[in-house]
Coordinates of C-alpha atoms in Angstrom, one line a residue:
M22 CA -7.1 -33.5 3.4
E23 CA -7.3 -29.8 4.0
D24 CA -6.3 -27.3 1.3
K25 CA -3.1 -25.5 2.0
A26 CA -2.4 -21.9 0.9
V27 CA 0.4 -19.4 0.8
A28 CA 0.3 -15.7 0.4
V29 CA 2.8 -13.8 -1.8
I30 CA 3.2 -10.1 -1.5
L31 CA 5.0 -8.2 -4.3
V32 CA 7.0 -5.4 -2.7
G33 CA 8.7 -3.8 -5.7
G34 CA 12.2 -2.3 -5.4
P35 CA 14.1 0.8 -4.7
T36 CA 12.9 2.6 -7.9
E37 CA 9.3 2.3 -6.7
G38 CA 10.2 4.7 -3.8
T39 CA 11.1 7.6 -6.0
T40 CA 7.4 8.8 -6.1
F41 CA 7.4 8.6 -2.3
R42 CA 10.1 11.1 -1.7
P43 CA 11.2 12.6 0.7
L44 CA 9.8 10.0 3.0
S45 CA 11.5 7.0 1.1
F46 CA 14.9 8.6 1.9
N47 CA 14.6 7.1 5.4
T48 CA 12.7 3.9 4.8
Q49 CA 11.7 1.5 2.2
K50 CA 8.3 2.4 0.9
P51 CA 6.7 -1.0 1.9
L52 CA 7.8 -0.3 5.5
F53 CA 6.5 3.3 5.8
P54 CA 4.1 3.5 8.7
I55 CA 0.4 3.9 7.9
A56 CA -2.1 3.9 10.8
G57 CA 0.8 3.1 13.1
H58 CA 2.1 0.0 11.2
P59 CA 4.3 -0.6 8.1
M60 CA 2.4 -0.5 4.9
I61 CA 2.8 -4.2 4.2
H62 CA 1.7 -5.0 7.8
H63 CA -1.9 -4.5 6.9
Q64 CA -1.6 -7.1 3.9
I65 CA 0.2 -9.5 6.2
S66 CA -2.3 -9.2 9.0
A67 CA -5.1 -9.7 6.5
C68 CA -3.5 -13.0 5.4
K69 CA -4.1 -14.4 8.8
T70 CA -7.7 -14.8 7.9
I71 CA -6.8 -17.2 5.1
P72 CA -7.7 -20.8 6.2
N73 CA -4.8 -23.2 6.4
L74 CA -2.1 -20.6 5.5
V75 CA 1.3 -22.1 5.8
Q76 CA 3.6 -19.2 4.8
I77 CA 3.8 -15.7 3.6
F78 CA 6.4 -14.7 1.0
L79 CA 7.6 -11.2 0.2
I80 CA 9.2 -10.8 -3.3
G81 CA 11.1 -7.8 -4.3
L82 CA 14.4 -6.2 -5.4
Y83 CA 15.3 -4.6 -2.1
E84 CA 18.3 -6.0 -0.2
E85 CA 17.4 -8.8 2.3
R86 CA 18.9 -6.7 5.1
D87 CA 16.3 -4.1 4.5
F88 CA 13.5 -6.5 5.5
A89 CA 15.3 -8.8 7.9
L90 CA 14.3 -7.2 11.2
Y91 CA 10.7 -6.7 10.2
V92 CA 10.2 -10.1 8.8
S93 CA 11.6 -11.6 12.0
S94 CA 9.4 -9.4 14.2
I95 CA 6.1 -10.0 12.3
S96 CA 6.7 -13.8 12.0
N97 CA 7.0 -13.9 15.8
E98 CA 4.0 -11.6 16.3
L99 CA 1.6 -13.4 14.0
K100 CA 2.9 -16.9 14.5
V101 CA 3.0 -17.4 10.8
P102 CA 6.4 -17.8 8.9
V103 CA 7.1 -14.8 6.8
R104 CA 10.1 -14.9 4.4
Y105 CA 11.6 -12.3 2.1
L106 CA 12.8 -13.5 -1.4
K107 CA 15.1 -11.1 -3.3
E108 CA 14.9 -11.2 -7.1
D109 CA 18.3 -11.1 -8.9
K110 CA 16.7 -8.7 -11.5
P111 CA 13.2 -7.6 -12.6
H112 CA 11.1 -10.5 -13.7
G113 CA 7.8 -8.9 -14.0
S114 CA 4.7 -9.5 -11.6
A115 CA 4.2 -12.9 -13.0
G116 CA 7.9 -13.7 -13.7
G117 CA 8.9 -13.0 -10.1
L118 CA 6.2 -15.5 -8.9
Y119 CA 7.5 -18.1 -11.4
H120 CA 11.1 -17.5 -10.5
F121 CA 10.4 -18.7 -6.9
R122 CA 7.9 -21.4 -7.8
D123 CA 9.9 -24.3 -6.3
L124 CA 10.1 -22.4 -2.9
I125 CA 6.5 -21.3 -3.0
M126 CA 5.2 -24.9 -3.8
E127 CA 7.4 -26.8 -1.5
D128 CA 4.5 -27.5 0.9
G129 CA 2.2 -29.0 -1.7
L130 CA -0.3 -26.1 -2.0
S131 CA -3.8 -25.9 -3.3
H132 CA -4.0 -22.0 -3.5
I133 CA -1.7 -19.0 -3.9
I134 CA -3.0 -15.6 -2.7
L135 CA -1.1 -12.8 -4.6
L136 CA -1.1 -9.2 -3.4
N137 CA 0.6 -6.0 -4.4
F138 CA 2.1 -4.2 -1.4
D139 CA 0.8 -0.7 -2.2
V140 CA -2.9 -1.5 -2.3
C141 CA -5.2 -0.3 0.5
C142 CA -8.5 -2.0 1.0
S143 CA -10.4 -4.3 3.6
F144 CA -8.7 -7.4 2.0
P145 CA -11.7 -9.8 1.8
L146 CA -9.2 -12.7 1.2
A147 CA -11.3 -15.5 2.9
N148 CA -14.4 -14.5 1.0
M149 CA -12.4 -14.3 -2.2
L150 CA -11.0 -17.8 -1.6
D151 CA -14.6 -19.2 -1.1
A152 CA -15.7 -17.6 -4.3
H153 CA -12.7 -18.9 -6.1
R154 CA -13.5 -22.5 -5.0
R155 CA -17.1 -22.1 -6.3
Y156 CA -16.0 -20.7 -9.7
G157 CA -13.6 -23.7 -10.2
G158 CA -11.1 -21.7 -12.4
M159 CA -7.5 -21.1 -12.3
G160 CA -7.6 -17.6 -10.9
T161 CA -9.9 -15.0 -9.3
L162 CA -9.3 -11.2 -9.3
L163 CA -10.5 -8.8 -6.8
V164 CA -12.4 -5.9 -8.7
I165 CA -14.1 -2.7 -7.8
K166 CA -16.3 -0.1 -9.7
V167 CA -14.8 3.4 -10.0
S168 CA -15.8 6.4 -11.9
A169 CA -15.5 6.3 -15.7
E170 CA -13.1 9.3 -15.6
S171 CA -10.5 7.5 -13.5
A172 CA -10.9 3.9 -14.8
N173 CA -8.4 4.2 -17.6
L174 CA -5.7 4.7 -15.0
F175 CA -5.9 1.0 -14.1
G176 CA -6.6 -2.3 -15.7
E177 CA -10.2 -2.2 -17.0
L178 CA -12.1 -5.4 -17.4
V179 CA -15.5 -6.9 -18.5
A180 CA -17.0 -9.7 -16.4
D181 CA -20.2 -11.8 -16.9
S182 CA -22.8 -10.4 -14.6
D183 CA -24.1 -14.0 -13.7
T184 CA -21.1 -16.3 -13.7
K185 CA -18.5 -13.5 -12.9
E186 CA -16.2 -15.0 -15.5
L187 CA -13.5 -12.5 -16.7
L188 CA -14.4 -11.9 -20.4
H189 CA -12.1 -9.1 -21.4
Y190 CA -9.1 -7.4 -19.7
T191 CA -7.1 -4.4 -21.0
E192 CA -4.4 -2.5 -19.1
K193 CA -4.9 1.3 -19.0
P194 CA -6.8 1.5 -22.3
E195 CA -6.9 4.8 -24.2
T196 CA -10.7 4.6 -24.6
F197 CA -13.3 3.7 -22.0
V198 CA -14.0 0.0 -21.7
S199 CA -15.6 -0.6 -18.2
D200 CA -15.9 1.0 -14.8
L201 CA -14.7 -2.3 -13.3
I202 CA -10.9 -2.2 -12.5
N203 CA -8.4 -4.7 -11.2
C204 CA -7.5 -4.2 -7.6
G205 CA -4.1 -6.0 -7.7
I206 CA -5.2 -8.9 -5.5
Y207 CA -5.6 -12.5 -6.7
V208 CA -6.3 -16.1 -5.8
F209 CA -4.6 -18.7 -8.0
T210 CA -4.4 -22.5 -8.2
P211 CA -0.9 -23.8 -8.9
E212 CA -2.0 -24.1 -12.6
I213 CA -0.9 -20.4 -12.8
F214 CA 2.8 -21.6 -13.1
S215 CA 1.9 -23.7 -16.2
A216 CA 0.3 -20.5 -17.7
I217 CA 3.4 -18.5 -17.1
Q218 CA 5.6 -21.3 -18.4
G219 CA 3.6 -21.2 -21.6
V220 CA 4.2 -17.5 -22.0
L221 CA 8.0 -18.0 -21.4
A222 CA 8.0 -20.7 -24.1
N223 CA 6.9 -18.2 -26.6
Q224 CA 8.9 -15.3 -25.4
E225 CA 11.6 -15.3 -27.9
D226 CA 9.1 -15.1 -30.8
R227 CA 7.6 -12.0 -29.3
G228 CA 11.0 -10.3 -29.0
S229 CA 11.3 -6.8 -27.6
L230 CA 8.1 -5.5 -29.1
R231 CA 6.1 -5.7 -25.9
R232 CA 5.2 -2.5 -24.0
L233 CA 5.6 -2.1 -20.3
S234 CA 2.6 -1.1 -18.4
N235 CA 3.0 2.2 -16.4
Y236 CA 2.9 0.2 -13.1
E237 CA 5.7 -2.2 -14.2
S238 CA 7.9 0.5 -15.7
L239 CA 7.9 2.2 -12.3
H240 CA 8.8 -1.1 -10.7
S241 CA 11.5 -2.1 -13.2
A242 CA 15.1 -1.0 -12.8
T243 CA 15.3 -1.0 -16.6
R244 CA 13.0 -0.7 -19.6
A245 CA 14.8 -3.5 -21.4
L246 CA 12.7 -6.7 -21.1
P247 CA 14.7 -9.8 -20.1
A248 CA 13.7 -13.1 -21.7
D249 CA 12.1 -14.2 -18.4
F250 CA 10.1 -11.0 -17.8
V251 CA 6.4 -11.8 -17.7
R252 CA 3.7 -9.4 -16.8
L253 CA 0.6 -10.7 -15.0
D254 CA -1.8 -8.2 -16.5
Q255 CA -0.9 -8.2 -20.3
D256 CA 0.8 -11.7 -20.6
I257 CA -1.5 -13.7 -18.4
L258 CA -4.8 -12.0 -17.7
S259 CA -5.5 -10.6 -21.1
P260 CA -4.9 -13.7 -23.2
L261 CA -6.9 -15.9 -20.8
A262 CA -10.0 -13.7 -20.4
G263 CA -13.0 -15.3 -21.9
K264 CA -11.6 -18.9 -21.6
K265 CA -13.4 -19.9 -18.4
Q266 CA -10.2 -19.8 -16.5
L267 CA -10.4 -16.5 -14.7
Y268 CA -13.2 -15.0 -12.5
T269 CA -13.9 -11.9 -10.5
Y270 CA -14.9 -11.1 -6.9
E271 CA -16.2 -7.5 -6.5
T272 CA -15.5 -5.6 -3.3
L273 CA -18.0 -2.9 -2.2
D274 CA -15.6 -1.5 0.4
F275 CA -12.9 1.1 -0.2
W276 CA -9.9 0.5 -2.4
E277 CA -6.9 2.8 -3.1
Q278 CA -3.4 2.5 -4.5
I279 CA -0.7 4.3 -2.4
K280 CA 1.3 6.1 -5.0
T281 CA 2.3 9.1 -3.0
P282 CA 3.0 10.3 0.6
G283 CA -0.3 12.2 0.5
M284 CA -2.1 9.1 -0.5
S285 CA -0.7 7.4 2.5
L286 CA -2.5 10.0 4.7
K287 CA -5.8 9.1 3.2
C288 CA -5.2 5.5 3.5
S289 CA -4.1 5.8 7.2
G290 CA -7.6 7.2 7.9
L291 CA -9.2 4.3 6.0
Y292 CA -7.3 1.7 8.0
L293 CA -8.0 3.6 11.3
A294 CA -11.7 3.3 10.5
L295 CA -11.2 -0.3 9.7
F296 CA -9.7 -0.8 13.2
Q297 CA -13.2 0.0 14.6
Q298 CA -14.3 -3.4 13.2
N299 CA -11.3 -5.7 13.4
A300 CA -8.8 -4.2 16.0
P301 CA -10.6 -1.6 18.3
H302 CA -8.0 -2.1 21.0
L303 CA -5.5 -0.2 18.7
L304 CA -7.6 3.0 18.8
A305 CA -7.0 5.7 21.5
S306 CA -9.7 7.2 23.7
G307 CA -9.8 10.2 25.9
D308 CA -12.0 13.1 27.1
G309 CA -9.5 15.7 28.2
T310 CA -9.5 14.9 32.0
K311 CA -6.7 12.4 32.5
N312 CA -5.9 11.9 28.9
A313 CA -5.9 14.1 25.8
T314 CA -9.3 14.7 24.1
I315 CA -9.6 12.2 21.3
V316 CA -12.0 12.9 18.3
G317 CA -12.7 10.1 15.8
D318 CA -10.1 7.4 14.9
V319 CA -6.7 7.9 16.4
Y320 CA -3.7 5.6 16.9
I321 CA -1.1 6.5 19.5
H322 CA 1.9 4.3 20.1
P323 CA 2.3 3.2 23.8
S324 CA 5.7 4.9 24.1
A325 CA 4.4 8.4 23.0
K326 CA 3.7 11.2 25.5
V327 CA 0.6 13.2 24.9
H328 CA -0.3 16.1 27.2
S329 CA -3.8 15.9 28.7
T330 CA -4.8 19.3 27.3
A331 CA -4.0 18.3 23.7
K332 CA -6.8 17.6 21.3
I333 CA -6.2 14.9 18.7
G334 CA -8.2 13.6 15.7
P335 CA -9.8 12.6 13.6
N336 CA -7.5 10.5 11.4
V337 CA -4.2 10.9 13.4
S338 CA -1.5 8.3 13.8
I339 CA 1.3 9.0 16.4
S340 CA 4.4 6.8 16.3
A341 CA 7.0 5.8 18.8
N342 CA 8.6 8.2 21.3
V343 CA 6.6 11.2 20.1
R344 CA 6.1 14.1 22.5
I345 CA 3.0 16.1 22.2
G346 CA 2.8 19.3 24.4
P347 CA 0.1 21.3 26.1
G348 CA -2.7 22.8 23.9
V349 CA -1.5 21.0 20.7
R350 CA -4.2 20.4 18.1
L351 CA -3.6 17.5 15.6
V352 CA -6.0 16.7 12.7
N353 CA -5.6 14.4 9.8
C354 CA -1.9 13.8 10.1
I355 CA 0.8 11.1 10.5
I356 CA 3.4 11.9 13.2
L357 CA 6.5 9.7 12.8
D358 CA 9.0 8.4 15.4
D359 CA 10.8 10.8 17.8
V360 CA 8.9 14.0 16.7
E361 CA 8.2 16.8 19.3
I362 CA 5.2 19.1 18.8
Q363 CA 5.4 22.0 21.3
E364 CA 2.7 23.8 23.2
N365 CA -0.2 25.3 21.2
A366 CA 1.0 24.1 17.8
L367 CA -1.4 23.1 15.1
V368 CA -0.7 20.3 12.6
T369 CA -3.3 19.4 10.1
H370 CA -3.2 17.7 6.7
A371 CA 0.4 16.9 7.1
I372 CA 3.0 14.2 7.6
I373 CA 5.8 15.1 10.1
G374 CA 9.0 13.2 9.5
W375 CA 11.2 11.3 12.0
K376 CA 13.0 13.5 14.6
S377 CA 11.4 16.6 13.4
S378 CA 10.1 19.4 15.8
V379 CA 7.3 22.0 15.5
G380 CA 7.7 25.0 17.8
R381 CA 5.4 26.8 20.1
W382 CA 2.3 28.4 18.4
S383 CA 3.5 27.2 15.0
R384 CA 1.2 25.9 12.3
V385 CA 2.0 23.1 9.8
Q386 CA -0.9 22.6 7.5
A387 CA -2.4 22.2 4.1
I388 CA -5.3 24.5 3.0
N389 CA -7.9 23.8 0.3
A390 CA -7.8 20.2 1.6
V391 CA -11.1 18.5 0.9
Y392 CA -10.8 15.4 3.0
S393 CA -13.3 12.5 3.1
I394 CA -12.6 9.0 4.3
S395 CA -15.6 7.7 2.4
S396 CA -14.7 9.0 -1.0
N397 CA -12.9 6.6 -3.3
L398 CA -10.2 8.7 -5.1
A399 CA -8.9 5.7 -7.0
D400 CA -7.4 8.3 -9.4
G401 CA -4.5 9.0 -7.3
D402 CA -2.5 12.2 -6.9
Y403 CA -3.7 12.9 -3.4
D404 CA -0.8 15.4 -2.7
S405 CA -2.2 17.8 -5.4
K406 CA -5.9 17.0 -5.2
L407 CA -6.5 17.2 -1.5
G408 CA -3.4 19.1 -0.2
V409 CA -0.8 17.9 2.2
T410 CA 2.3 19.4 3.8
I411 CA 5.3 17.0 4.2
L412 CA 8.3 17.4 6.5
G413 CA 11.3 15.1 5.9
E414 CA 13.5 13.8 8.6
S415 CA 15.0 16.2 11.3
V416 CA 13.2 19.3 10.1
N417 CA 13.0 22.0 12.8
V418 CA 10.0 24.5 12.6
E419 CA 10.8 27.3 15.0
D420 CA 8.3 29.1 17.2
E421 CA 5.5 31.1 15.6
V422 CA 6.2 29.9 12.0
V423 CA 3.4 29.0 9.5
V424 CA 4.1 26.3 6.9
I425 CA 1.3 25.8 4.4
N426 CA 1.2 23.4 1.5
C427 CA 5.0 22.8 1.5
I428 CA 7.3 19.8 0.9
V429 CA 10.5 20.1 3.0
L430 CA 13.5 17.9 2.5
P431 CA 15.4 16.5 5.5
N432 CA 17.6 18.5 7.9
K433 CA 16.1 21.9 7.3
V434 CA 15.5 24.8 9.8
L435 CA 12.4 26.8 9.1
N436 CA 12.5 30.2 10.9
V437 CA 10.2 32.1 8.6
S438 CA 6.7 31.4 7.4
M439 CA 6.3 30.0 3.9
Q440 CA 3.6 28.7 1.6
E441 CA 3.4 26.4 -1.5
E442 CA 7.1 25.8 -1.7
I443 CA 9.4 22.9 -2.0
I444 CA 12.4 23.4 0.3
L445 CA 15.5 21.7 -1.0

């Protein structure tokens, strides 16, 4: 009998989107387009590589209607059932999994692949599953080496160099422990539910003395900890480390956590580069004769209209119904639905929000932007470190206006040049 597997993607809730403003005013953060597709699309597509996958669950605190259209669309597209499960309250990363255990296990599963939605990587899920079977433990974590300076922003761990057993795990330690960090992607056997049940049984004795991790305090609607609130990192991984139940699988590819709009710009470039290997048909091409000149990795939605004299790339994602005029230059940017970029405008190191427009000879850009797809910034604040300009929905940049290193909230008209401002 073949082993069956399900994938579970934790999508958080509305409080998660606060660090993603002004873009999360318009769409739930998990559905924000990166490399031309919703953020969670990349995880869901990667799950298709899992052998004998029977279903994909999305667990979060958003309303079901927020995901209904996307769930229906992606289920039809990938021919795999995708279902959204709404938590009634925050249960923690492990508690949410346990809360829906009966639904998750209804097909008699052998393995559960658990992912956080805001992780960007190459998702070596099939290889992880193979390694997990070899190890013979209850769970396997995807891990990566990062710089010692940034490691304490994540869960640091120590693993046996030969057996790959997880020996020690600590969440965001104050002192350096290891340059190996937890990537937020796991393979578990159904025994994970027994482990969570054991934590719940002892929960009352522990009372309210537990401390929320930074990650889960962001994802929780309240800092009060319900009786059925269980964290995967501190309540499961830390206590079970060194007990021959948990193992690690190290990725040598890229890994990032998408905390901010600026970080989504870097991750868009990483996914576009990955398309070269797994979806080259999604990448645009052109030499400036019949089509625009394309430089590097570029995604252009089929409904977008791009003038043949425009020059696009590298790392550009153009969404539906966008209009790009003559002589436009686009570099390292995300252009969202229904945007118009008029003739001879320049957009670089920027995200242009839905229904916005950039006038003739205008420039929307960030300066002092040191951009590299190959660098692993796993320490996060891409907005300030690399520089990015963000226009919210329906922002009109008039002709011959220069906008540099600014964040502009929705429904604004910019008729004078500005630099390093937040336009409320």
